[in-house]
XYZ file of C-alpha atoms in Angstrom:
670
model
C 55.997 33.413 67.537
C 53.967 35.683 69.810
C 54.227 39.490 69.666
C 53.177 41.518 72.693
C 52.763 45.273 73.279
C 53.104 46.464 76.868
C 51.574 49.710 78.172
C 51.432 51.311 81.621
C 48.085 53.037 81.588
C 48.139 54.914 78.254
C 51.942 55.128 78.206
C 53.765 52.834 75.753
C 56.427 50.700 77.466
C 57.827 48.178 74.963
C 57.154 45.679 72.178
C 58.249 42.075 72.598
C 58.436 39.099 70.219
C 59.150 35.579 71.470
C 59.669 32.302 69.630
C 60.488 30.300 72.761
C 57.954 27.927 74.277
C 57.884 29.506 77.731
C 57.891 33.238 78.561
C 58.084 34.359 82.193
C 56.510 37.614 83.391
C 57.405 39.093 86.761
C 59.289 41.584 88.907
C 62.594 39.690 89.143
C 65.384 40.680 86.793
C 65.731 37.253 85.123
C 62.113 37.321 83.884
C 61.692 37.394 80.110
C 59.325 40.353 80.566
C 60.288 42.480 83.567
C 57.498 44.581 85.139
C 59.311 46.249 88.029
C 56.645 47.487 90.450
C 55.751 46.370 93.998
C 52.247 45.370 92.830
C 53.777 42.773 90.509
C 54.702 39.372 91.952
C 58.250 38.123 91.570
C 56.953 35.368 89.277
C 53.617 36.787 88.220
C 52.615 34.742 85.140
C 53.947 32.383 82.496
C 52.997 32.365 78.819
C 53.439 28.868 77.385
C 53.271 27.200 74.004
C 51.872 23.690 73.559
C 50.269 21.707 70.758
C 47.053 23.733 71.110
C 48.809 27.101 70.869
C 49.637 29.798 73.395
C 48.204 30.076 76.893
C 48.840 32.036 80.089
C 49.008 30.794 83.669
C 48.572 33.139 86.642
C 51.134 32.496 89.399
C 50.670 35.713 91.373
C 49.301 36.832 94.690
C 47.542 39.805 93.068
C 45.743 38.218 90.111
C 45.762 38.383 86.318
C 42.937 39.357 83.952
C 42.396 38.340 80.347
C 39.887 40.548 78.525
C 38.776 41.915 81.935
C 38.083 38.452 83.375
C 40.053 37.038 86.282
C 41.770 33.805 85.309
C 43.862 31.004 86.682
C 44.756 29.903 83.172
C 43.527 30.856 79.723
C 44.235 30.312 76.043
C 45.509 33.331 74.113
C 44.684 34.621 70.637
C 45.530 37.718 68.637
C 43.807 40.791 70.104
C 43.524 39.467 73.658
C 44.433 41.937 76.418
C 46.185 40.687 79.546
C 45.878 43.029 82.532
C 48.493 42.978 85.304
C 47.762 46.227 87.133
C 48.872 48.848 86.187
C 50.154 47.226 82.976
C 48.255 45.923 79.962
C 49.792 43.397 77.573
C 48.096 43.185 74.181
C 48.639 40.127 72.008
C 49.387 41.931 68.758
C 50.312 38.910 66.677
C 50.581 35.121 66.862
C 52.280 33.172 64.074
C 52.401 29.406 64.317
C 55.219 28.865 61.863
C 57.962 27.303 63.929
C 57.738 25.745 67.354
C 54.077 24.821 67.639
C 54.015 23.674 64.018
C 57.056 21.464 64.520
C 55.601 19.977 67.698
C 52.236 19.284 66.079
C 53.770 18.033 62.837
C 56.060 15.705 64.751
C 53.078 14.121 66.501
C 51.228 13.794 63.175
C 54.276 12.159 61.569
C 54.444 9.719 64.441
C 50.864 8.762 63.609
C 49.640 8.712 67.167
C 47.193 10.558 69.339
C 47.983 12.047 72.735
C 48.031 9.414 75.452
C 45.147 11.346 77.032
C 43.363 13.367 74.298
C 41.200 15.060 76.927
C 44.023 16.367 79.098
C 43.299 19.978 80.044
C 45.618 22.912 80.540
C 45.049 22.793 84.302
C 45.797 19.057 84.418
C 49.138 19.686 82.713
C 49.874 22.315 85.361
C 48.972 19.841 88.085
C 51.337 17.204 86.653
C 54.127 19.764 86.360
C 53.679 20.287 90.091
C 54.451 16.634 90.920
C 57.793 16.116 92.645
C 59.937 14.859 89.750
C 58.685 17.471 87.287
C 58.573 20.465 89.640
C 62.335 20.143 90.084
C 63.002 20.108 86.339
C 64.262 23.248 84.629
C 62.160 23.889 81.490
C 65.090 25.816 80.032
C 66.985 22.537 79.653
C 64.432 21.409 77.084
C 64.712 22.628 73.462
C 62.133 25.062 72.099
C 60.914 22.429 69.656
C 60.308 19.970 72.488
C 59.273 21.931 75.594
C 58.662 20.115 78.860
C 54.998 21.111 78.776
C 54.506 19.499 75.349
C 56.184 16.283 76.527
C 53.814 16.077 79.505
C 50.734 17.082 77.534
C 51.132 14.596 74.706
C 52.871 11.603 76.232
C 51.480 11.214 79.753
C 48.090 10.436 81.280
C 46.610 10.146 84.771
C 45.188 6.657 85.404
C 43.059 5.733 88.409
C 42.913 2.163 89.703
C 40.803 0.442 92.303
C 41.902 -2.118 94.856
C 43.052 -5.375 93.290
C 43.457 -4.006 89.747
C 46.360 -5.527 87.834
C 48.234 -2.454 86.561
C 50.935 -4.444 84.760
C 51.586 -8.197 84.592
C 54.824 -10.119 84.820
C 55.956 -11.145 81.325
C 53.987 -8.438 79.517
C 55.693 -6.163 77.017
C 54.997 -2.477 77.442
C 56.157 0.906 76.226
C 55.063 2.965 79.220
C 56.346 3.586 82.735
C 54.392 4.705 85.794
C 54.808 7.263 88.579
C 52.648 6.810 91.692
C 50.776 10.063 92.342
C 48.774 8.835 95.325
C 48.086 5.553 97.082
C 50.306 2.506 97.026
C 50.828 -0.688 95.029
C 52.024 -4.215 95.749
C 54.787 -5.804 93.672
C 54.723 -9.558 92.999
C 57.876 -11.159 91.572
C 56.376 -14.534 90.745
C 54.153 -15.774 93.574
C 50.935 -15.295 91.604
C 50.144 -18.265 89.330
C 50.319 -17.476 85.608
C 46.663 -18.508 85.193
C 45.683 -15.381 87.141
C 47.662 -13.221 84.727
C 45.470 -14.270 81.797
C 48.043 -16.689 80.402
C 47.365 -19.942 78.611
C 48.328 -23.106 80.439
C 50.691 -25.128 78.266
C 49.766 -28.816 78.194
C 50.815 -31.331 75.550
C 48.305 -33.846 74.247
C 48.918 -37.521 74.856
C 49.555 -39.883 71.928
C 45.971 -41.213 72.006
C 44.546 -37.687 72.051
C 46.879 -36.576 69.264
C 45.723 -39.456 67.061
C 42.046 -39.065 67.991
C 41.937 -35.454 66.843
C 42.133 -36.731 63.250
C 38.452 -37.800 63.472
C 37.155 -35.972 66.563
C 37.755 -32.397 65.361
C 34.543 -30.423 64.709
C 33.348 -30.205 61.127
C 32.454 -26.517 61.472
C 34.901 -23.589 61.623
C 35.966 -21.901 64.855
C 33.798 -23.959 67.201
C 34.121 -23.248 70.919
C 32.686 -25.144 73.862
C 30.943 -22.670 76.150
C 31.950 -24.816 79.127
C 35.559 -23.674 78.631
C 34.681 -20.027 79.242
C 34.041 -20.324 82.957
C 35.510 -17.355 84.829
C 38.023 -17.999 87.603
C 36.251 -17.015 90.817
C 39.423 -15.297 92.021
C 39.278 -12.811 89.138
C 36.881 -10.033 88.266
C 36.415 -7.752 85.258
C 35.417 -4.077 85.196
C 35.554 -1.048 82.907
C 38.070 1.725 83.472
C 37.348 5.443 83.079
C 38.472 5.233 79.437
C 36.140 2.248 78.781
C 38.909 -0.349 78.718
C 38.527 -3.746 80.336
C 40.527 -4.325 83.506
C 41.171 -7.521 85.419
C 41.273 -7.375 89.207
C 41.940 -9.851 91.995
C 38.893 -10.390 94.174
C 40.904 -10.937 97.362
C 44.662 -10.800 97.034
C 45.323 -11.951 100.599
C 43.536 -15.249 99.884
C 45.733 -15.870 96.830
C 49.201 -14.926 98.020
C 50.881 -14.143 101.325
C 50.824 -10.333 101.415
C 54.064 -10.324 103.418
C 55.871 -11.791 100.405
C 55.007 -8.755 98.280
C 56.954 -5.487 98.033
C 55.153 -2.193 98.643
C 55.720 0.952 96.568
C 54.363 4.251 97.854
C 53.457 7.569 96.200
C 56.404 9.349 94.614
C 57.989 6.140 93.287
C 58.409 4.941 89.689
C 57.887 1.457 88.299
C 58.163 -0.092 84.839
C 60.782 2.376 83.557
C 63.453 -0.166 82.600
C 60.993 -2.358 80.657
C 59.543 0.699 78.933
C 62.909 2.016 77.777
C 64.295 -1.335 76.661
C 61.032 -3.023 75.655
C 61.895 -6.032 77.744
C 59.369 -8.256 79.551
C 57.941 -6.858 82.758
C 59.768 -8.486 85.645
C 56.894 -8.188 88.123
C 53.143 -7.872 88.499
C 51.922 -4.588 89.990
C 48.634 -4.671 91.928
C 46.700 -1.656 93.214
C 46.446 -1.698 97.016
C 43.344 0.422 97.595
C 42.544 3.448 95.434
C 45.618 4.410 93.429
C 46.360 7.258 91.018
C 49.374 6.896 88.723
C 50.879 8.932 85.917
C 51.430 6.744 82.852
C 54.432 7.925 80.814
C 55.145 6.895 77.232
C 58.649 5.677 76.457
C 59.214 8.761 74.261
C 58.510 11.072 77.167
C 60.690 8.962 79.438
C 63.517 9.085 76.921
C 63.202 12.856 76.518
C 63.010 13.422 80.274
C 66.104 11.285 80.700
C 67.870 13.210 77.928
C 67.206 16.688 79.303
C 66.979 16.143 83.064
C 70.020 14.894 84.938
C 68.115 13.632 88.002
C 65.819 11.376 85.947
C 68.789 10.148 83.915
C 70.754 9.256 87.040
C 67.701 7.543 88.582
C 67.082 5.309 85.544
C 70.754 4.562 84.921
C 71.304 3.587 88.534
C 68.309 1.228 88.482
C 69.635 -0.426 85.329
C 73.108 -0.772 86.802
C 71.664 -2.448 89.882
C 69.155 -4.743 88.210
C 70.332 -5.608 84.719
C 73.793 -4.466 83.669
C 75.782 -7.121 85.505
C 73.710 -9.960 84.038
C 74.058 -8.443 80.551
C 77.856 -8.283 80.869
C 78.002 -11.851 82.182
C 75.924 -13.067 79.225
C 78.375 -11.436 76.779
C 81.228 -13.923 76.099
C 84.092 -11.392 76.130
C 83.196 -10.349 79.697
C 82.710 -13.778 81.251
C 86.312 -14.088 82.408
C 86.408 -10.560 83.868
C 86.543 -10.311 87.660
C 83.720 -8.840 89.733
C 85.962 -5.918 90.650
C 86.703 -5.024 87.020
C 83.050 -5.426 86.037
C 82.211 -3.009 88.834
C 84.577 -0.387 87.391
C 83.148 -0.897 83.898
C 79.567 -0.608 85.154
C 80.246 2.790 86.724
C 80.914 4.465 83.381
C 78.782 2.453 80.981
C 76.233 4.695 79.279
C 72.844 3.769 77.853
C 71.621 5.111 74.526
C 68.565 4.541 72.346
C 68.390 5.104 68.595
C 65.394 5.099 66.297
C 61.746 4.718 67.175
C 60.230 2.056 69.451
C 57.036 2.379 67.414
C 58.871 1.118 64.326
C 55.858 -1.009 63.393
C 53.822 2.149 62.706
C 56.353 3.602 60.263
C 56.938 0.138 58.777
C 53.217 -0.287 58.111
C 53.080 3.138 56.443
C 56.042 2.239 54.252
C 54.496 -1.131 53.347
C 51.116 0.400 52.464
C 52.717 3.047 50.241
C 54.753 0.399 48.479
C 57.600 2.888 48.272
C 61.264 1.953 48.089
C 62.888 1.654 51.464
C 65.725 4.092 52.125
C 68.632 3.155 54.356
C 69.053 6.883 55.036
C 66.014 6.701 57.331
C 67.965 4.508 59.755
C 69.792 6.521 62.454
C 73.567 6.067 62.418
C 75.030 4.746 65.665
C 78.643 4.487 64.516
C 80.075 5.634 61.166
C 82.502 3.777 58.917
C 85.862 5.576 58.916
C 85.343 7.179 62.336
C 87.431 6.380 65.382
C 85.543 4.161 67.846
C 84.751 5.954 71.092
C 83.872 2.733 72.838
C 82.627 -0.828 72.612
C 78.969 -1.073 71.621
C 76.785 -3.831 73.105
C 73.327 -4.381 71.616
C 70.887 -4.514 74.517
C 67.665 -4.833 72.517
C 66.378 -4.230 69.010
C 68.305 -4.717 65.766
C 71.122 -2.912 64.002
C 72.348 -3.074 60.403
C 76.068 -3.416 59.693
C 76.868 -1.903 56.283
C 79.771 -0.753 54.118
C 80.055 1.957 51.526
C 79.953 0.628 47.970
C 80.318 3.263 45.224
C 77.513 5.730 45.980
C 75.454 3.299 48.021
C 75.644 0.925 50.970
C 76.115 -2.816 51.109
C 74.535 -4.685 54.034
C 77.081 -7.008 55.622
C 74.901 -8.473 58.366
C 72.590 -7.480 61.190
C 73.087 -7.583 64.945
C 70.684 -8.277 67.788
C 70.626 -8.572 71.558
C 73.938 -9.811 72.959
C 76.055 -8.881 69.921
C 78.954 -6.406 70.067
C 80.344 -3.882 67.593
C 83.784 -2.283 67.415
C 85.768 -4.940 69.292
C 88.102 -5.785 66.371
C 89.051 -2.144 65.838
C 89.664 -1.551 69.542
C 91.791 -4.687 69.764
C 93.814 -3.715 66.677
C 94.429 -0.199 67.982
C 95.477 -1.498 71.406
C 97.869 -4.056 69.953
C 99.519 -1.568 67.553
C 99.322 1.330 69.999
C 97.425 3.386 67.457
C 93.767 4.157 66.686
C 92.039 1.981 64.111
C 89.007 3.323 62.296
C 85.682 1.511 62.067
C 85.407 -0.767 59.043
C 81.607 -0.643 58.899
C 78.671 1.612 59.731
C 76.159 0.584 62.401
C 72.557 1.757 61.925
C 69.394 1.305 63.978
C 66.742 -0.836 62.281
C 63.488 0.504 63.704
C 65.026 1.016 67.107
C 68.007 -0.271 69.009
C 69.011 0.085 72.640
C 72.769 0.020 73.204
C 75.349 0.052 75.984
C 78.501 2.060 75.304
C 81.655 1.229 77.254
C 84.323 3.945 76.763
C 87.485 2.973 74.852
C 89.818 3.775 77.750
C 87.984 1.277 79.993
C 88.212 -1.436 77.343
C 91.939 -0.771 76.923
C 92.585 -0.502 80.677
C 90.499 -3.392 82.015
C 89.120 -5.712 79.327
C 91.817 -6.261 76.691
C 94.722 -6.899 79.102
C 92.617 -9.393 81.042
C 91.692 -11.629 78.090
C 93.968 -14.707 78.020
C 96.124 -14.626 74.889
C 94.946 -18.095 73.888
C 91.319 -16.926 73.914
C 91.761 -13.739 71.876
C 91.692 -15.320 68.419
C 88.653 -17.485 69.162
C 86.785 -14.434 70.494
C 87.716 -12.398 67.410
C 86.687 -15.262 65.124
C 83.329 -15.612 66.868
C 82.642 -11.871 66.618
C 83.823 -11.790 62.991
C 81.336 -14.523 62.189
C 78.556 -12.141 63.218
C 79.957 -8.828 61.985
C 82.158 -9.854 59.029
C 81.056 -13.365 57.990
C 83.212 -13.461 54.852
C 86.332 -12.672 56.944
C 85.540 -15.487 59.360
C 85.558 -18.056 56.555
C 81.868 -18.964 56.666
C 81.207 -18.316 52.993
C 79.298 -21.595 52.727
C 76.611 -20.012 54.876
C 76.644 -16.578 53.270
C 73.233 -15.213 52.391
C 72.527 -13.830 48.941
C 72.892 -10.039 49.081
C 69.418 -9.349 47.667
C 67.887 -11.800 50.127
C 69.727 -10.291 53.093
C 68.686 -6.751 52.147
C 65.046 -7.821 51.784
C 64.995 -9.719 55.082
C 66.326 -6.653 56.874
C 64.130 -4.069 55.134
C 60.962 -6.118 55.662
C 61.897 -6.710 59.326
C 61.701 -10.493 58.946
C 64.887 -10.605 61.025
C 62.549 -10.131 64.006
C 61.384 -13.742 63.830
C 62.540 -16.605 65.989
C 60.348 -19.132 64.111
C 59.785 -17.522 60.717
C 57.986 -19.793 58.243
C 59.996 -19.916 55.028
C 59.021 -21.979 51.993
C 61.395 -23.027 49.212
C 59.249 -22.443 46.127
C 61.457 -24.690 43.971
C 60.684 -27.636 46.243
C 57.081 -26.752 47.087
C 54.476 -28.553 44.917
C 51.509 -26.598 46.373
C 50.032 -29.826 47.751
C 48.764 -27.980 50.867
C 49.706 -30.832 53.205
C 51.145 -28.169 55.531
C 47.817 -26.310 55.659
C 45.835 -29.489 56.294
C 48.228 -30.576 59.048
C 47.899 -27.184 60.726
C 44.120 -27.453 60.546
C 44.134 -30.935 62.036
C 46.220 -29.680 64.959
C 43.862 -26.769 65.617
C 40.318 -28.189 65.494
C 40.227 -27.934 61.673
C 41.180 -24.243 61.733
C 44.497 -23.546 59.945
C 46.471 -20.841 61.743
C 48.521 -19.590 58.792
C 48.113 -18.666 55.128
C 50.391 -20.166 52.480
C 50.988 -16.762 51.011
C 53.472 -14.012 51.672
C 56.462 -11.992 50.547
C 58.530 -13.718 47.855
C 62.287 -13.173 48.021
C 64.056 -14.884 45.157
C 63.011 -18.529 45.239
C 61.804 -18.353 48.840
C 58.587 -17.121 50.407
C 58.057 -15.786 53.923
C 54.565 -17.073 54.698
C 51.864 -15.274 56.689
C 52.425 -17.189 59.916
C 53.292 -15.799 63.328
C 57.088 -15.468 63.546
C 57.176 -15.457 67.379
C 59.170 -12.261 67.261
C 62.114 -11.152 69.332
C 60.336 -7.795 69.637
C 56.639 -8.785 69.861
C 54.831 -5.465 69.424
C 51.558 -7.416 69.260
C 51.797 -7.956 73.026
C 51.757 -4.247 73.847
C 48.414 -3.026 75.131
C 46.541 -6.316 75.600
C 44.113 -5.428 78.423
C 43.784 -8.960 79.814
C 47.227 -10.490 79.208
C 45.684 -13.005 76.796
C 48.590 -12.680 74.357
C 51.838 -13.490 76.109
C 55.212 -15.141 75.743
C 55.395 -18.666 77.122
C 57.831 -18.914 80.006
C 58.581 -22.516 79.052
C 59.544 -22.180 75.385
C 59.361 -18.506 74.475
C 56.482 -18.922 72.009
C 53.960 -16.086 71.644
C 50.602 -17.578 72.645
C 46.991 -16.395 72.918
C 44.720 -17.581 75.705
C 41.384 -18.041 73.965
C 39.545 -17.922 77.290
C 40.812 -14.506 78.419
C 40.881 -12.932 74.921
C 38.080 -10.337 74.731
C 38.340 -9.783 70.970
C 39.436 -6.154 71.163
C 41.795 -6.564 68.188
C 44.685 -4.642 69.753
C 47.176 -7.404 68.946
C 45.956 -7.863 65.367
C 46.155 -4.136 64.693
C 49.671 -3.965 66.141
C 51.185 -6.901 64.263
C 53.170 -5.360 61.380
C 53.099 -8.611 59.409
C 49.301 -9.217 59.409
C 49.821 -12.606 61.030
C 47.019 -12.354 63.629
C 43.404 -12.748 62.562
C 40.162 -11.926 64.295
C 37.551 -14.662 63.806
C 33.877 -14.967 64.722
C 33.268 -18.030 66.859
C 30.444 -20.598 66.861
C 28.966 -22.988 69.400
C 28.759 -26.781 69.076
C 25.636 -26.453 66.916
C 27.318 -24.099 64.469
C 25.375 -21.088 65.709
C 27.286 -17.818 65.978
C 28.025 -16.844 69.574
C 26.745 -13.349 70.337
C 27.709 -10.875 73.031
C 24.993 -10.831 75.703
C 25.007 -7.030 75.917
C 25.701 -5.730 72.400
C 24.405 -8.817 70.548
C 27.369 -8.492 68.183
C 29.276 -11.614 67.122
C 31.971 -12.567 69.627
C 35.444 -12.451 68.078
C 38.718 -14.049 69.122
C 42.300 -13.435 68.053
C 43.946 -16.446 66.406
C 47.416 -17.215 65.070
C 50.124 -19.861 64.846
C 51.157 -21.198 68.253
C 53.954 -23.503 66.997
C 51.753 -26.438 68.021
C 52.860 -26.160 71.641
C 50.250 -28.705 72.716
C 51.183 -31.206 69.973
C 53.773 -33.953 70.160
C 56.666 -33.386 67.782
C 56.456 -29.622 67.266
C 55.025 -27.612 64.338
C 52.712 -29.851 62.292
C 53.218 -27.786 59.130
C 56.948 -28.487 59.057
C 56.579 -32.179 59.842
C 53.888 -32.690 57.194
C 55.786 -31.274 54.201
C 56.729 -34.291 52.004
C 59.410 -32.358 50.106
C 61.230 -30.609 52.970
C 60.203 -27.297 51.421
C 59.005 -25.631 54.639
C 61.136 -24.590 57.589
C 60.629 -22.626 60.805
C 63.781 -20.518 60.968
C 65.311 -18.612 63.862
C 66.545 -15.488 62.078
C 69.018 -14.791 64.891
C 71.054 -17.812 63.785
C 72.626 -16.567 60.553
C 74.624 -19.749 60.033
C 71.531 -21.961 60.162
C 69.593 -19.494 58.014
C 72.355 -19.477 55.397
C 72.557 -23.281 55.431
C 68.804 -23.627 54.902
C 68.701 -21.062 52.092
C 71.681 -22.592 50.290
C 70.611 -26.228 50.455
């Protein structure tokens, strides 16, 4: 709250107190503080609240003074005197007990720094003057989340030079970009993956696979310096914030420039990937000097929530680029005509629940060792409520639960491509009544959903499903949402095990290493086999969370939502286009540790490397030991797949795709 006393000369005019985040001062009648004289501009000044407190911005033709000094902008504190001739406005009191505290506390709880800690008050003003933000009405934003605070904390100006790779195809990211000045080139797949920092997948021949048993080095983490030759087409340089950037030396010599798409200033890119945390669909290359505004997903989500133009822009892009393919990949929509899909697409809405940075809160919970509370998971749909539409999971994970006494019983979990609410909508349509939801749907970490209104489902989808197909569709959905109803009890997962897999986020894995401790004899054949396949350097630890008689080992799970890939400056960690494995290119890894710090399961390790003589390799500039990120790669270059699994003599170890509940249940209940 800020309290202000206004005087005209020595004459008292009024006292004001404001708790809102933006206070307008001017001659026009809709100003928060009206100073009705010809010497006052219509919109003379604005007093704003951000994470650093209160400030004032002069917007007049006549000038504003703070403590007798002419200002463009200035911070405010108790006792300051603002002069707008012939008025004086004295700051009589400032109490940071509501808005600014809630904004600051929210950022602290999120455990993150501003995207640009050095962003100044004037820079925020400059950004607010950019086309998309200048048209936004700050009054549409709540006092606890003002537009200025969104811009100040979750955006940053980034400057790129010609040839810089701003984002790479296949990368995961949680930021979008707005081109402030300059232009960029968009490549949809013409650039070879080797230029994106990716590892080239190549299986060893049978002779080479056998020879590694005696040819592997006898020292740990040995690297041949000959393998670290830099591609002449690439260059490396430091950005303004001291981060390493890769650039193309001469793009026209690598790819036909006419095959690229040009984006000019005033255009967005990366917004769909940022909101849905899906792989980048293109590589963006700076064409000359380029300035872009980087926008965190949180800011993008809030802008979309409170500004209709941004919401319509993003929704329209998704409808054009992704929605049709998502509907076609969902079994219940495959038989629907193009015309009906078009009608459904028009009114499908996009919603996000939870926090994309779930790994941060998960790590905090794990370090505290505190009991996990299901109440921390945002409710998407509530048991007992009437369904307002069919829910399609676009990305992330959701928990399906039922009320049991005073608690909740986890029935199953859903991921990308699953649906929720179909049975209830079908039952209501058949009986010409409204059936209530049998379960509650909650976001685990975060979940991105599509919501198709009930009336569209009843008008277009349900009548178009052939009668003979209805029961098979219901049975297939029941198997995911209500496994016991679908008659798959043989594959049911122990309730304690299911709860633990969900709460520890192991459901994220597509190749989770699980060990049956009743079968395991601790012979370590799995560890030795892994070492033999990786130059005598095992890439996992036979240790981990124990759930009943099973252990989830510390080995890369090759996650559905690979947060480790976010922020890699060189693209060294990436998802293989061939098999979907998460791989690290040892050559382009610069040892920054971003991936290891991001992995919520501690399955990536930074190691110091040695040359062929066993001597530690040192950085030529800092003389510090050179480090590389290492982890399980599912033995992509080995014949026969993961060596650990093949080597176990007692069939105690399995690499499990947690998305396949039937296979998971079968393995657990062997």
